[in-house]
PDB file of C-alpha atoms in Angstrom:
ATOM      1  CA  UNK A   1      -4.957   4.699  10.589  1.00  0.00           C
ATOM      2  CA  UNK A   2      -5.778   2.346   8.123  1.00  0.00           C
ATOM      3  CA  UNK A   3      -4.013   3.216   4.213  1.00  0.00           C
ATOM      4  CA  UNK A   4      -7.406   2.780   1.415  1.00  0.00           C
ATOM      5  CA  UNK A   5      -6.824   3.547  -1.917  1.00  0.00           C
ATOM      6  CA  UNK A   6      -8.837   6.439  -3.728  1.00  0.00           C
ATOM      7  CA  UNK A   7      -9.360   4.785  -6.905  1.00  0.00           C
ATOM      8  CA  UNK A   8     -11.991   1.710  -7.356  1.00  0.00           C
ATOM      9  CA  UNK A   9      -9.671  -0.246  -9.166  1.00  0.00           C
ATOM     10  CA  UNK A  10      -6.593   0.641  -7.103  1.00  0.00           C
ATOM     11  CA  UNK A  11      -9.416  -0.590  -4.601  1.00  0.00           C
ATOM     12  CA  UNK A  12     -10.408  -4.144  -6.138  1.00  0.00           C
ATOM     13  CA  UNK A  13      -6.582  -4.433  -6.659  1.00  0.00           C
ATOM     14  CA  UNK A  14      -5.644  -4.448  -3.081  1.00  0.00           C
ATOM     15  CA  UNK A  15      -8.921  -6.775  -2.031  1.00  0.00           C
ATOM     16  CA  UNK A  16      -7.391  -9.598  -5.032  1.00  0.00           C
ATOM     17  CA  UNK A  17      -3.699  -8.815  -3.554  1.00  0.00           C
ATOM     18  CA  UNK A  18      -4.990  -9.784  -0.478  1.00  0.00           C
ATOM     19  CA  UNK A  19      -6.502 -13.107  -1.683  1.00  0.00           C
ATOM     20  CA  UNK A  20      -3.722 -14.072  -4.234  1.00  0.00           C
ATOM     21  CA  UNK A  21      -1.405 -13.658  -0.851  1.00  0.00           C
ATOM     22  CA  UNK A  22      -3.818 -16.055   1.409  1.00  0.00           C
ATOM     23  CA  UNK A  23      -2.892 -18.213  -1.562  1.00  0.00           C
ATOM     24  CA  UNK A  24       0.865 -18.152  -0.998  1.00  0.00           C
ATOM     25  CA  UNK A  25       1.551 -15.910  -4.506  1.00  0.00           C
ATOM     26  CA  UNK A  26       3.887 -13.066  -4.753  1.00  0.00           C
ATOM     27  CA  UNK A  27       1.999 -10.071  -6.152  1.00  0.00           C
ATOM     28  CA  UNK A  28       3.295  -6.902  -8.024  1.00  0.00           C
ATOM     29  CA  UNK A  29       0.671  -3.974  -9.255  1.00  0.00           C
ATOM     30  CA  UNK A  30       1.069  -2.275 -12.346  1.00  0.00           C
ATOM     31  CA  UNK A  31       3.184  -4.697 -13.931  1.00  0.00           C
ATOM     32  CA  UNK A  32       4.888  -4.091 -17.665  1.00  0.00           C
ATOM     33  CA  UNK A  33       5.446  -7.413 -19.285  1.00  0.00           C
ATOM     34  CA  UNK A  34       5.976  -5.802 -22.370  1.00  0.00           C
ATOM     35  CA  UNK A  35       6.483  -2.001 -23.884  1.00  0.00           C
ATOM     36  CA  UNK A  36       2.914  -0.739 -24.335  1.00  0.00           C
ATOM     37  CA  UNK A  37       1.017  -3.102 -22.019  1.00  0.00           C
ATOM     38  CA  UNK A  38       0.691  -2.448 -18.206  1.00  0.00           C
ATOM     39  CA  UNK A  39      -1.048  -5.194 -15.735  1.00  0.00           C
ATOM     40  CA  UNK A  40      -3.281  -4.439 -12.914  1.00  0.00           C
ATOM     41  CA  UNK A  41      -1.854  -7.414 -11.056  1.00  0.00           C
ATOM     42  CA  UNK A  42       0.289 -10.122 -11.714  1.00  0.00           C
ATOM     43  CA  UNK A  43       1.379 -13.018  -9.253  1.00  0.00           C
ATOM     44  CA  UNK A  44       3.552 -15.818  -8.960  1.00  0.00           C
ATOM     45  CA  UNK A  45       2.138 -18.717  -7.515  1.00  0.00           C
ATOM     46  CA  UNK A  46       4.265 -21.361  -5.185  1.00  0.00           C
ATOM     47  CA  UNK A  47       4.404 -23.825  -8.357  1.00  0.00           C
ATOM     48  CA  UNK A  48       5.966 -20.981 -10.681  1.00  0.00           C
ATOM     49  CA  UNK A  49       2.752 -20.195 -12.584  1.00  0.00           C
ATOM     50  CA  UNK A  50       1.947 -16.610 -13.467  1.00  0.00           C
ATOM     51  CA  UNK A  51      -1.375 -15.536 -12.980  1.00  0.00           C
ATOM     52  CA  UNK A  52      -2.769 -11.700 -14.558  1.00  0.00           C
ATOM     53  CA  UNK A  53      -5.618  -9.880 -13.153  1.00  0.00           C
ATOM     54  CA  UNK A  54      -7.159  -7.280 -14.992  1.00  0.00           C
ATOM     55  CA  UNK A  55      -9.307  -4.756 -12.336  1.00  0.00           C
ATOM     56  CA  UNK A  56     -12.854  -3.359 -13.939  1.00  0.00           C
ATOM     57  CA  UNK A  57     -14.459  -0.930 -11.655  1.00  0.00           C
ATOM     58  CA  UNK A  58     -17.482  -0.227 -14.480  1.00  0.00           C
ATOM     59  CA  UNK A  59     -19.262  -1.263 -17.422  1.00  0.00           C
ATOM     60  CA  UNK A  60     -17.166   1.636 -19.307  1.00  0.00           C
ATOM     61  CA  UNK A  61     -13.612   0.430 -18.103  1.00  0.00           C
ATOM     62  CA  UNK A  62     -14.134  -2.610 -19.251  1.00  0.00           C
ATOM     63  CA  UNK A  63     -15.640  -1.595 -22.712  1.00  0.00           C
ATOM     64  CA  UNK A  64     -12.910   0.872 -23.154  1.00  0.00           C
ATOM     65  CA  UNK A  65     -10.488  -1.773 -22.453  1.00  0.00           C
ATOM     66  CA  UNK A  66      -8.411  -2.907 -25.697  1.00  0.00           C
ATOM     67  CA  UNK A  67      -5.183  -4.244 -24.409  1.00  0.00           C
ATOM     68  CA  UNK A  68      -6.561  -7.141 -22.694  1.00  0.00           C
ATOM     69  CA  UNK A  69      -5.955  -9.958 -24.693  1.00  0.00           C
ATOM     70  CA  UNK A  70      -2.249  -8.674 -25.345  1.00  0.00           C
ATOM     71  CA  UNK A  71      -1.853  -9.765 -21.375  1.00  0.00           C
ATOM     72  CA  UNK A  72      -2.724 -13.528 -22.205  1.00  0.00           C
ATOM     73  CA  UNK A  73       0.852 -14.102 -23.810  1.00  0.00           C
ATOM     74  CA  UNK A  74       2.123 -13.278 -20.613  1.00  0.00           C
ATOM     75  CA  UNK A  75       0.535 -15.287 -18.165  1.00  0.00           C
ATOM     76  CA  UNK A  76      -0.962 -19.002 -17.331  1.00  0.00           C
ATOM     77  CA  UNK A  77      -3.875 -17.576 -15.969  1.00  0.00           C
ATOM     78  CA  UNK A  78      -5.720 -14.328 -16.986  1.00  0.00           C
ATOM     79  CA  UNK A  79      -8.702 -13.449 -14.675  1.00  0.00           C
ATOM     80  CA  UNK A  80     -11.118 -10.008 -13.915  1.00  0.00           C
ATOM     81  CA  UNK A  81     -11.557  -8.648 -10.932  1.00  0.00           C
ATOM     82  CA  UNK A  82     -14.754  -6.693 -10.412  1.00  0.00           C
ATOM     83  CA  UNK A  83     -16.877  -5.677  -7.593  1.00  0.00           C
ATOM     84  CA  UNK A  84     -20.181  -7.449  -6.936  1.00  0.00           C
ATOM     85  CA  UNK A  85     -22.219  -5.072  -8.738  1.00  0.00           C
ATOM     86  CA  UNK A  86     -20.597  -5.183 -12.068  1.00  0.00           C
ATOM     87  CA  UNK A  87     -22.394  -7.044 -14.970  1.00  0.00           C
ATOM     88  CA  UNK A  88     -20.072 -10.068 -15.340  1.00  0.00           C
ATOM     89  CA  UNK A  89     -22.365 -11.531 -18.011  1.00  0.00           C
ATOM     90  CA  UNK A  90     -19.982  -8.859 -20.219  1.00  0.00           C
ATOM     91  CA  UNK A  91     -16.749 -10.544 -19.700  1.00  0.00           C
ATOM     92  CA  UNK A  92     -15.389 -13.376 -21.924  1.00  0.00           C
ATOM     93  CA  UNK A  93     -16.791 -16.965 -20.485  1.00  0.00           C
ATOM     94  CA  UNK A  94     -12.846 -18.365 -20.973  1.00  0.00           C
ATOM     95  CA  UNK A  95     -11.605 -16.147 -18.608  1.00  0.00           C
ATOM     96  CA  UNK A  96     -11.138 -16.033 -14.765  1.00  0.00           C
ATOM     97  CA  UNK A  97     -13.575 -14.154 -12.733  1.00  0.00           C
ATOM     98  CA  UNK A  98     -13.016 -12.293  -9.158  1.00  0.00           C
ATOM     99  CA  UNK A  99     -15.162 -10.375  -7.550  1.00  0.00           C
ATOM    100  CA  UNK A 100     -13.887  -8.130  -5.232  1.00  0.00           C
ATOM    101  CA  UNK A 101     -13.543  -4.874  -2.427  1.00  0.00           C
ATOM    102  CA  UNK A 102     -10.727  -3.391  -0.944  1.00  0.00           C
ATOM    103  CA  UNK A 103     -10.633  -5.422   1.760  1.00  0.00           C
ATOM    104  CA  UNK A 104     -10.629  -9.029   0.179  1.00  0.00           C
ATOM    105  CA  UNK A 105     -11.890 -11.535  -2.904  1.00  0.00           C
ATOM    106  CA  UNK A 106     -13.382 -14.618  -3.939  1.00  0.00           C
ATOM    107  CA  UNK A 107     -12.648 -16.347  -7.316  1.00  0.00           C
ATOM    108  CA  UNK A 108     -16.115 -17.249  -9.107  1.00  0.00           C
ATOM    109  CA  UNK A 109     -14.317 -18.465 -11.844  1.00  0.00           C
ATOM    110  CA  UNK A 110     -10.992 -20.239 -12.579  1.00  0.00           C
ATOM    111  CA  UNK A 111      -9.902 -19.830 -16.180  1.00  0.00           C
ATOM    112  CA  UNK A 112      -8.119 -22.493 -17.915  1.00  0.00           C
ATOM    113  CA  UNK A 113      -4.712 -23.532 -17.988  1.00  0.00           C
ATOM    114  CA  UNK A 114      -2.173 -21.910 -21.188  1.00  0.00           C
ATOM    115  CA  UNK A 115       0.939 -22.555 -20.023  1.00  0.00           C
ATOM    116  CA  UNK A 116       4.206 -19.564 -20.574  1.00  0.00           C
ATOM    117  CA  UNK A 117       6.516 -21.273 -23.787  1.00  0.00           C
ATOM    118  CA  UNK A 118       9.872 -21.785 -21.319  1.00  0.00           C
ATOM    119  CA  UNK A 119      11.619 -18.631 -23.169  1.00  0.00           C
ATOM    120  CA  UNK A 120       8.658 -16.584 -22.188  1.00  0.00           C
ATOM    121  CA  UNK A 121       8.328 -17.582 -18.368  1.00  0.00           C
ATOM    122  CA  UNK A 122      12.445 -17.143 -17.869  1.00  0.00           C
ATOM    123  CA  UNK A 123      11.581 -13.629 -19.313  1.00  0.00           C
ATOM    124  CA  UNK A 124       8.601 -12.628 -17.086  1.00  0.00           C
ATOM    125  CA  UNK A 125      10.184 -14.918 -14.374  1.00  0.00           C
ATOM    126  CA  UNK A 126      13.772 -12.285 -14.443  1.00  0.00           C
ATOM    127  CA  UNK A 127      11.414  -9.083 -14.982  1.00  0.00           C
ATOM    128  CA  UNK A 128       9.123 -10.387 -12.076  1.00  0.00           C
ATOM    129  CA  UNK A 129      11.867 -10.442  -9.660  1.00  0.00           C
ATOM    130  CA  UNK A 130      13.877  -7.579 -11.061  1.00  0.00           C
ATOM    131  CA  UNK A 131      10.272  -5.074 -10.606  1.00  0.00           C
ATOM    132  CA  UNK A 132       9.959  -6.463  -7.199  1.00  0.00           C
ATOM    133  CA  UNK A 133      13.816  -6.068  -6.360  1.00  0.00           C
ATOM    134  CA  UNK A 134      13.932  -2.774  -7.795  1.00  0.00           C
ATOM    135  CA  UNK A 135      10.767  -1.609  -5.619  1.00  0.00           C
ATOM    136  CA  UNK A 136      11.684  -3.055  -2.497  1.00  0.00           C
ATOM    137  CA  UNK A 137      15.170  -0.702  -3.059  1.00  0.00           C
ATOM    138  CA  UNK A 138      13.027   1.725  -3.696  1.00  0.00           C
ATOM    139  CA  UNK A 139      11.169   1.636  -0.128  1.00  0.00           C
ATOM    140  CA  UNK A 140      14.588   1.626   1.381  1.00  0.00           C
ATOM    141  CA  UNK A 141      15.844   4.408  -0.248  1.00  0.00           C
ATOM    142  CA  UNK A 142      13.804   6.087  -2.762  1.00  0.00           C
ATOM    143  CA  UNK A 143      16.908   8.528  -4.044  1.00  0.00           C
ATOM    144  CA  UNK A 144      18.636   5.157  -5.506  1.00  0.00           C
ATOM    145  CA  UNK A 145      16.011   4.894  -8.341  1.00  0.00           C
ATOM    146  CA  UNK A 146      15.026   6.504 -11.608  1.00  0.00           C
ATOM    147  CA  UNK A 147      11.390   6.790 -12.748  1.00  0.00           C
ATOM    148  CA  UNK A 148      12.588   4.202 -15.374  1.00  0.00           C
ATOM    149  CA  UNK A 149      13.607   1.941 -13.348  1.00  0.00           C
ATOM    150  CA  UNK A 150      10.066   0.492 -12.510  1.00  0.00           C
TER     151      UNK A 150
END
């Protein structure tokens, strides 16, 4: 029996997870870079870069939306996922753009290139690897964490 998440973003999150893994990247959901902002997706790629996706699943998410450009700090690469039928006319023309399902994406657009300072990527580099440490523990045996510890 195949696992599908209820949510349409949780939805578009697992179709980009699938692509950003075709592309050899390590991806984490719900990411915190910082207190007070929360990531849809972030991945590493296999040259180091950090890559954010942001997940829309409506005209209203998006519009709602006030965080976003607190993620750019935070990664080389800041994108949207959305499914086909989403206006993408409404998102910013110097950002990435994914379209997406729950079973897979396609990147329409690459954003450019803002490369982490080197004190900011050895921060997001240690809590990258920490979350995904801390998770994988988790799986093994869930009594060993805290709520916090994610």
């Amino acid at each position: 029996m195949e696992y599908l998440p209820a949510m349409p973003g949780q939805r578009l999150a697992r179709g980009v997870a699938r692509l950003l893994r075709s592309m050899d990247h390590a991806v984490l959901t719900e990411f915190v870079p910082v207190r007070g902002l929360r990531v849809d997706l972030i991945s590493l790629s296999p040259k180091g870069d950090f890559w954010i996706v942001e997940c829309k699943s409506c005209r209203n998410d998006f519009a709602s939306d006030r965080k976003w450009q607190g993620y750019l700090d935070w990664c080389d690469r800041y994108f949207w996922a959305v499914d086909g039928d989403f206006p993408s006319e409404l998102l910013p023309a110097e950002t990435g753009l994914i379209t997406a399902d729950a079973y897979g994406a396609e990147i329409q657009r690459m954003p450019p290139e803002t490369r982490l300072a080197g004190a900011r990527r050895t921060r997001v580099l240690r809590d990258f690897a920490r979350a995904g440490a801390l998770r994988l523990q988790g799986l093994t045996d869930p009594e060993s964490l805290t709520s916090s510890a994610f």
